[in-house]
């Protein structure tokens, strides 16, 4: 199965991708995680991407397209995956369509996660991430057992640079301008499934799997 998770920052794409990965045994490909990993390593990609992420702006399309082409259609073709955070612009969506056509491949569905902006702001400002294993927590809805420490690997929990309030607001504005038009694009293609993401992670997951099985 080849899926795209679309939706504003903090709506729960990463959380749902993790649950879908377990359910369907297919990998999550998170462009945000790939970029943060590259920044941590100080690689060429990381150096190029750093200033965009810290401001909540999108990394240029040409960089993202090179990265995704290599991941999806490189030497080892993937049987299935969940794309989390890609595509994010119409240019990226159209280029992805061309890549699929060139490889006689098809996309199964685009899950468009939706939630109220107030809820999104609350989720993002209370998110904490493990520096070591990247597990995601939430101070309100999923706190760690010991404050500041990852339950799984005892790594340090930190607040993402772009989860500060000013940057969150810019990310939401960037989403509305550059990514939201993809909802109509994929609806017109007949593969969009709208998902109410305001329930608990398990409730949202149950709704997604029932929609996919339909
Ligand atoms: P990225 O890492 O993709 O960030 P994002 O899209 O802004 O999404 P988030 O990771 O912030 O949120 P999420 O929807 O995954 O929510 P989560 O599940 O963590 O991208 C970061 C940056 O990279 C971009 O700004 C850009 O610069 C760059 N980039 C990436 N891809 C790019 C591309 N294609 N083109 C150009 N640039 C690109 O949940 C959030 C919190 O809520 C957590 O604490 C979680 O525990 C909690 N939570 C989740 N679901 C629930 C629920 N149902 N109930 C209660 N709590 C919940």
mmCIF file of C-alpha atoms and ligand atoms in Angstrom:
data_model
loop_
_atom_site.group_PDB
_atom_site.id
_atom_site.type_symbol
_atom_site.label_atom_id
_atom_site.label_comp_id
_atom_site.label_asym_id
_atom_site.label_seq_id
_atom_site.Cartn_x
_atom_site.Cartn_y
_atom_site.Cartn_z
ATOM 1 C CA UNK A 1 0.000 0.000 0.000
ATOM 2 C CA UNK A 2 1.283 3.485 -0.905
ATOM 3 C CA UNK A 3 -0.213 6.300 1.119
ATOM 4 C CA UNK A 4 0.249 10.020 1.608
ATOM 5 C CA UNK A 5 -0.526 11.700 4.925
ATOM 6 C CA UNK A 6 -1.519 15.297 4.321
ATOM 7 C CA UNK A 7 -2.414 17.889 6.935
ATOM 8 C CA UNK A 8 -1.327 20.951 8.890
ATOM 9 C CA UNK A 9 1.595 20.921 11.330
ATOM 10 C CA UNK A 10 0.735 19.087 14.544
ATOM 11 C CA UNK A 11 -2.468 17.489 13.272
ATOM 12 C CA UNK A 12 -1.008 14.047 14.058
ATOM 13 C CA UNK A 13 0.574 12.830 10.788
ATOM 14 C CA UNK A 14 3.624 11.369 12.522
ATOM 15 C CA UNK A 15 1.511 9.756 15.248
ATOM 16 C CA UNK A 16 -0.792 8.108 12.706
ATOM 17 C CA UNK A 17 2.102 7.097 10.462
ATOM 18 C CA UNK A 18 3.625 5.174 13.380
ATOM 19 C CA UNK A 19 0.357 3.318 14.015
ATOM 20 C CA UNK A 20 -0.108 2.534 10.309
ATOM 21 C CA UNK A 21 3.460 1.268 10.087
ATOM 22 C CA UNK A 22 2.683 -1.299 12.787
ATOM 23 C CA UNK A 23 -0.688 -2.222 11.281
ATOM 24 C CA UNK A 24 0.393 -2.652 7.650
ATOM 25 C CA UNK A 25 4.127 -3.398 8.094
ATOM 26 C CA UNK A 26 5.156 -0.660 5.704
ATOM 27 C CA UNK A 27 7.746 2.036 6.441
ATOM 28 C CA UNK A 28 7.049 5.651 7.304
ATOM 29 C CA UNK A 29 8.972 8.101 5.153
ATOM 30 C CA UNK A 30 8.966 11.400 7.022
ATOM 31 C CA UNK A 31 10.686 14.182 5.118
ATOM 32 C CA UNK A 32 10.778 16.256 8.331
ATOM 33 C CA UNK A 33 12.644 13.457 10.170
ATOM 34 C CA UNK A 34 15.052 13.008 7.240
ATOM 35 C CA UNK A 35 15.832 16.746 7.209
ATOM 36 C CA UNK A 36 16.269 16.948 11.010
ATOM 37 C CA UNK A 37 18.577 13.888 10.851
ATOM 38 C CA UNK A 38 20.651 15.605 8.158
ATOM 39 C CA UNK A 39 20.863 18.796 10.237
ATOM 40 C CA UNK A 40 22.002 16.802 13.286
ATOM 41 C CA UNK A 41 24.737 15.136 11.192
ATOM 42 C CA UNK A 42 25.773 18.439 9.604
ATOM 43 C CA UNK A 43 25.602 16.920 6.115
ATOM 44 C CA UNK A 44 25.324 19.031 2.929
ATOM 45 C CA UNK A 45 21.560 18.507 2.909
ATOM 46 C CA UNK A 46 21.382 19.511 6.589
ATOM 47 C CA UNK A 47 23.351 22.701 5.993
ATOM 48 C CA UNK A 48 21.053 23.659 3.120
ATOM 49 C CA UNK A 49 17.860 22.822 5.041
ATOM 50 C CA UNK A 50 18.638 24.271 8.484
ATOM 51 C CA UNK A 51 17.641 27.901 7.915
ATOM 52 C CA UNK A 52 14.321 26.901 6.315
ATOM 53 C CA UNK A 53 13.294 24.567 9.146
ATOM 54 C CA UNK A 54 14.225 27.005 11.888
ATOM 55 C CA UNK A 55 12.001 29.681 10.319
ATOM 56 C CA UNK A 56 9.148 27.287 9.539
ATOM 57 C CA UNK A 57 9.592 27.804 5.786
ATOM 58 C CA UNK A 58 9.549 25.021 3.207
ATOM 59 C CA UNK A 59 12.815 23.616 1.867
ATOM 60 C CA UNK A 60 13.047 24.384 -1.913
ATOM 61 C CA UNK A 61 11.234 21.944 -4.205
ATOM 62 C CA UNK A 62 14.337 20.877 -6.162
ATOM 63 C CA UNK A 63 16.072 19.691 -2.980
ATOM 64 C CA UNK A 64 12.974 17.803 -1.807
ATOM 65 C CA UNK A 65 12.369 16.191 -5.201
ATOM 66 C CA UNK A 66 15.938 14.889 -5.425
ATOM 67 C CA UNK A 67 15.608 13.419 -1.951
ATOM 68 C CA UNK A 68 12.262 11.730 -2.574
ATOM 69 C CA UNK A 69 13.227 10.363 -6.018
ATOM 70 C CA UNK A 70 16.211 8.657 -4.419
ATOM 71 C CA UNK A 71 14.115 7.280 -1.518
ATOM 72 C CA UNK A 72 11.153 5.964 -3.538
ATOM 73 C CA UNK A 73 12.662 5.040 -6.870
ATOM 74 C CA UNK A 74 16.326 4.451 -6.033
ATOM 75 C CA UNK A 75 18.254 1.167 -6.299
ATOM 76 C CA UNK A 76 15.946 -0.643 -3.866
ATOM 77 C CA UNK A 77 12.312 -0.067 -4.904
ATOM 78 C CA UNK A 78 9.915 -0.067 -1.972
ATOM 79 C CA UNK A 79 6.804 -2.261 -1.988
ATOM 80 C CA UNK A 80 4.759 0.115 0.122
ATOM 81 C CA UNK A 81 5.141 3.163 2.355
ATOM 82 C CA UNK A 82 3.491 6.026 4.160
ATOM 83 C CA UNK A 83 4.671 9.408 2.945
ATOM 84 C CA UNK A 84 4.541 11.771 5.928
ATOM 85 C CA UNK A 85 5.188 15.407 4.975
ATOM 86 C CA UNK A 86 5.582 14.989 1.222
ATOM 87 C CA UNK A 87 4.322 16.426 -1.086
ATOM 88 C CA UNK A 88 3.819 19.892 0.350
ATOM 89 C CA UNK A 89 3.477 22.047 -2.777
ATOM 90 C CA UNK A 90 1.685 21.633 -6.092
ATOM 91 C CA UNK A 91 5.079 21.450 -7.815
ATOM 92 C CA UNK A 92 6.021 18.504 -5.574
ATOM 93 C CA UNK A 93 2.641 16.781 -6.100
ATOM 94 C CA UNK A 94 2.841 17.073 -9.886
ATOM 95 C CA UNK A 95 6.456 15.881 -9.963
ATOM 96 C CA UNK A 96 5.499 12.914 -7.768
ATOM 97 C CA UNK A 97 2.721 12.020 -10.202
ATOM 98 C CA UNK A 98 5.244 12.042 -13.058
ATOM 99 C CA UNK A 99 7.620 9.806 -11.058
ATOM 100 C CA UNK A 100 4.800 7.314 -10.472
ATOM 101 C CA UNK A 101 3.878 7.338 -14.180
ATOM 102 C CA UNK A 102 7.503 6.853 -15.272
ATOM 103 C CA UNK A 103 7.748 3.845 -12.961
ATOM 104 C CA UNK A 104 4.309 2.356 -13.816
ATOM 105 C CA UNK A 105 3.404 2.743 -10.197
ATOM 106 C CA UNK A 106 0.255 3.952 -8.437
ATOM 107 C CA UNK A 107 -0.625 5.781 -5.287
ATOM 108 C CA UNK A 108 -3.455 4.162 -3.297
ATOM 109 C CA UNK A 109 -4.825 6.994 -1.168
ATOM 110 C CA UNK A 110 -4.188 10.428 0.296
ATOM 111 C CA UNK A 111 -5.351 10.764 3.911
ATOM 112 C CA UNK A 112 -6.162 14.384 4.671
ATOM 113 C CA UNK A 113 -5.998 14.850 8.454
ATOM 114 C CA UNK A 114 -8.067 17.739 9.784
ATOM 115 C CA UNK A 115 -8.393 19.429 13.185
ATOM 116 C CA UNK A 116 -9.267 22.787 14.631
ATOM 117 C CA UNK A 117 -6.393 25.337 14.714
ATOM 118 C CA UNK A 118 -6.653 25.825 18.506
ATOM 119 C CA UNK A 119 -6.186 22.094 19.036
ATOM 120 C CA UNK A 120 -3.198 22.080 16.681
ATOM 121 C CA UNK A 121 -1.515 24.938 18.566
ATOM 122 C CA UNK A 122 -2.051 23.091 21.851
ATOM 123 C CA UNK A 123 -0.654 19.819 20.480
ATOM 124 C CA UNK A 124 2.437 21.468 19.006
ATOM 125 C CA UNK A 125 3.352 23.682 21.946
ATOM 126 C CA UNK A 126 3.163 20.672 24.292
ATOM 127 C CA UNK A 127 5.047 18.207 22.055
ATOM 128 C CA UNK A 128 8.384 16.873 23.253
ATOM 129 C CA UNK A 129 10.685 14.606 21.224
ATOM 130 C CA UNK A 130 13.426 12.204 22.312
ATOM 131 C CA UNK A 131 16.831 13.440 21.177
ATOM 132 C CA UNK A 132 18.040 9.851 20.920
ATOM 133 C CA UNK A 133 15.283 7.569 19.537
ATOM 134 C CA UNK A 134 12.974 10.380 18.213
ATOM 135 C CA UNK A 135 9.912 9.043 20.088
ATOM 136 C CA UNK A 136 7.207 11.711 20.308
ATOM 137 C CA UNK A 137 5.499 12.679 23.592
ATOM 138 C CA UNK A 138 2.953 15.245 24.612
ATOM 139 C CA UNK A 139 2.987 16.984 27.991
ATOM 140 C CA UNK A 140 -0.829 16.937 28.056
ATOM 141 C CA UNK A 141 -1.952 13.827 26.208
ATOM 142 C CA UNK A 142 1.076 11.523 26.342
ATOM 143 C CA UNK A 143 3.497 12.571 29.082
ATOM 144 C CA UNK A 144 6.624 10.521 29.823
ATOM 145 C CA UNK A 145 6.695 8.591 33.104
ATOM 146 C CA UNK A 146 9.689 10.649 34.312
ATOM 147 C CA UNK A 147 9.631 14.314 33.320
ATOM 148 C CA UNK A 148 12.135 15.130 30.555
ATOM 149 C CA UNK A 149 13.214 11.486 30.041
ATOM 150 C CA UNK A 150 12.199 9.092 27.258
ATOM 151 C CA UNK A 151 10.289 6.022 28.538
ATOM 152 C CA UNK A 152 11.848 3.812 25.856
ATOM 153 C CA UNK A 153 15.552 4.688 25.783
ATOM 154 C CA UNK A 154 16.051 7.138 28.698
ATOM 155 C CA UNK A 155 17.157 9.793 26.194
ATOM 156 C CA UNK A 156 16.637 13.488 26.839
ATOM 157 C CA UNK A 157 13.317 14.992 25.709
ATOM 158 C CA UNK A 158 13.507 18.354 23.954
ATOM 159 C CA UNK A 159 11.197 20.866 22.328
ATOM 160 C CA UNK A 160 11.708 21.126 18.567
ATOM 161 C CA UNK A 161 13.094 24.502 17.468
ATOM 162 C CA UNK A 162 10.102 25.014 15.200
ATOM 163 C CA UNK A 163 7.626 24.233 18.007
ATOM 164 C CA UNK A 164 8.083 27.708 19.537
ATOM 165 C CA UNK A 165 4.911 29.752 19.214
ATOM 166 C CA UNK A 166 6.118 32.325 16.596
ATOM 167 C CA UNK A 167 7.456 29.596 14.312
ATOM 168 C CA UNK A 168 4.329 27.462 14.759
ATOM 169 C CA UNK A 169 2.207 30.367 13.519
ATOM 170 C CA UNK A 170 4.424 30.784 10.463
ATOM 171 C CA UNK A 171 4.267 27.037 9.740
ATOM 172 C CA UNK A 172 0.478 27.173 9.819
ATOM 173 C CA UNK A 173 0.474 30.196 7.476
ATOM 174 C CA UNK A 174 2.895 28.424 5.099
ATOM 175 C CA UNK A 175 0.680 25.322 5.208
ATOM 176 C CA UNK A 176 -2.433 27.308 4.284
ATOM 177 C CA UNK A 177 -0.732 29.060 1.383
ATOM 178 C CA UNK A 178 1.396 26.296 -0.101
ATOM 179 C CA UNK A 179 0.058 22.911 1.039
ATOM 180 C CA UNK A 180 -3.684 23.269 1.545
ATOM 181 C CA UNK A 181 -4.304 23.532 -2.250
ATOM 182 C CA UNK A 182 -3.223 19.868 -2.452
ATOM 183 C CA UNK A 183 -6.505 18.871 -0.799
ATOM 184 C CA UNK A 184 -8.433 20.003 -3.904
ATOM 185 C CA UNK A 185 -5.767 18.554 -6.184
ATOM 186 C CA UNK A 186 -6.098 15.055 -4.706
ATOM 187 C CA UNK A 187 -9.869 15.330 -4.319
ATOM 188 C CA UNK A 188 -10.059 15.999 -8.070
ATOM 189 C CA UNK A 189 -7.861 12.920 -8.629
ATOM 190 C CA UNK A 190 -10.455 10.863 -6.685
ATOM 191 C CA UNK A 191 -8.031 9.498 -4.072
ATOM 192 C CA UNK A 192 -8.582 11.862 -1.136
ATOM 193 C CA UNK A 193 -9.975 10.532 2.153
ATOM 194 C CA UNK A 194 -10.832 13.207 4.753
ATOM 195 C CA UNK A 195 -10.012 12.180 8.326
ATOM 196 C CA UNK A 196 -11.264 13.948 11.442
ATOM 197 C CA UNK A 197 -8.115 13.998 13.572
ATOM 198 C CA UNK A 198 -9.582 15.557 16.713
ATOM 199 C CA UNK A 199 -10.171 12.277 18.603
ATOM 200 C CA UNK A 200 -7.615 10.210 20.485
ATOM 201 C CA UNK A 201 -4.778 8.630 18.455
ATOM 202 C CA UNK A 202 -6.511 5.220 18.637
ATOM 203 C CA UNK A 203 -9.866 6.651 17.564
ATOM 204 C CA UNK A 204 -8.290 8.403 14.576
ATOM 205 C CA UNK A 205 -6.375 5.244 13.685
ATOM 206 C CA UNK A 206 -9.567 3.153 13.823
ATOM 207 C CA UNK A 207 -11.298 5.589 11.491
ATOM 208 C CA UNK A 208 -8.366 5.540 9.039
ATOM 209 C CA UNK A 209 -8.196 1.742 8.874
ATOM 210 C CA UNK A 210 -11.964 1.425 8.412
ATOM 211 C CA UNK A 211 -11.819 3.954 5.555
ATOM 212 C CA UNK A 212 -8.870 2.172 3.935
ATOM 213 C CA UNK A 213 -10.583 -1.198 4.180
ATOM 214 C CA UNK A 214 -13.742 0.249 2.594
HETATM 215 P P1 LIG B 1 7.576 18.015 9.567
HETATM 216 O O1 LIG B 1 8.456 17.363 10.546
HETATM 217 O O2 LIG B 1 6.898 17.195 8.533
HETATM 218 O O3 LIG B 1 6.520 18.880 10.379
HETATM 219 P P2 LIG B 1 4.978 19.159 10.187
HETATM 220 O O4 LIG B 1 4.316 18.776 8.937
HETATM 221 O O5 LIG B 1 4.874 20.574 10.557
HETATM 222 O O6 LIG B 1 4.344 18.132 11.133
HETATM 223 P P3 LIG B 1 4.692 17.887 12.585
HETATM 224 O O7 LIG B 1 5.788 16.886 12.704
HETATM 225 O O8 LIG B 1 4.916 19.181 13.325
HETATM 226 O O9 LIG B 1 3.298 17.343 13.152
HETATM 227 P P4 LIG B 1 2.520 16.002 12.905
HETATM 228 O O10 LIG B 1 1.321 16.280 12.077
HETATM 229 O O11 LIG B 1 3.429 14.902 12.473
HETATM 230 O O12 LIG B 1 2.018 15.778 14.405
HETATM 231 P P5 LIG B 1 2.507 14.728 15.525
HETATM 232 O O13 LIG B 1 2.004 13.364 15.180
HETATM 233 O O14 LIG B 1 3.954 14.892 15.849
HETATM 234 O O15 LIG B 1 8.361 19.153 8.776
HETATM 235 C C1 LIG B 1 9.193 20.066 9.464
HETATM 236 C C2 LIG B 1 9.835 21.030 8.475
HETATM 237 O O16 LIG B 1 10.612 20.301 7.495
HETATM 238 C C3 LIG B 1 8.873 21.870 7.626
HETATM 239 O O17 LIG B 1 8.423 23.028 8.317
HETATM 240 C C4 LIG B 1 9.769 22.221 6.426
HETATM 241 O O18 LIG B 1 10.687 23.233 6.749
HETATM 242 C C5 LIG B 1 10.558 20.936 6.209
HETATM 243 N N1 LIG B 1 9.916 20.001 5.257
HETATM 244 C C6 LIG B 1 9.466 18.738 5.527
HETATM 245 N N2 LIG B 1 8.923 18.184 4.424
HETATM 246 C C7 LIG B 1 9.039 19.100 3.434
HETATM 247 C C8 LIG B 1 8.642 19.125 2.075
HETATM 248 N N3 LIG B 1 8.017 18.077 1.492
HETATM 249 N N4 LIG B 1 8.902 20.235 1.341
HETATM 250 C C9 LIG B 1 9.546 21.297 1.895
HETATM 251 N N5 LIG B 1 9.932 21.343 3.176
HETATM 252 C C10 LIG B 1 9.688 20.256 3.942
HETATM 253 O O19 LIG B 1 1.617 15.265 16.768
HETATM 254 C C11 LIG B 1 1.863 16.526 17.360
HETATM 255 C C12 LIG B 1 1.665 16.393 18.879
HETATM 256 O O20 LIG B 1 0.295 16.069 19.145
HETATM 257 C C13 LIG B 1 2.487 15.277 19.555
HETATM 258 O O21 LIG B 1 2.867 15.711 20.821
HETATM 259 C C14 LIG B 1 1.500 14.087 19.651
HETATM 260 O O22 LIG B 1 1.796 13.244 20.747
HETATM 261 C C15 LIG B 1 0.166 14.811 19.820
HETATM 262 N N6 LIG B 1 -0.951 14.106 19.183
HETATM 263 C C16 LIG B 1 -0.974 13.623 17.904
HETATM 264 N N7 LIG B 1 -2.166 13.077 17.624
HETATM 265 C C17 LIG B 1 -2.918 13.232 18.764
HETATM 266 C C18 LIG B 1 -4.254 12.878 19.092
HETATM 267 N N8 LIG B 1 -5.047 12.253 18.210
HETATM 268 N N9 LIG B 1 -4.719 13.193 20.332
HETATM 269 C C19 LIG B 1 -3.913 13.842 21.218
HETATM 270 N N10 LIG B 1 -2.635 14.184 20.980
HETATM 271 C C20 LIG B 1 -2.148 13.899 19.748
#
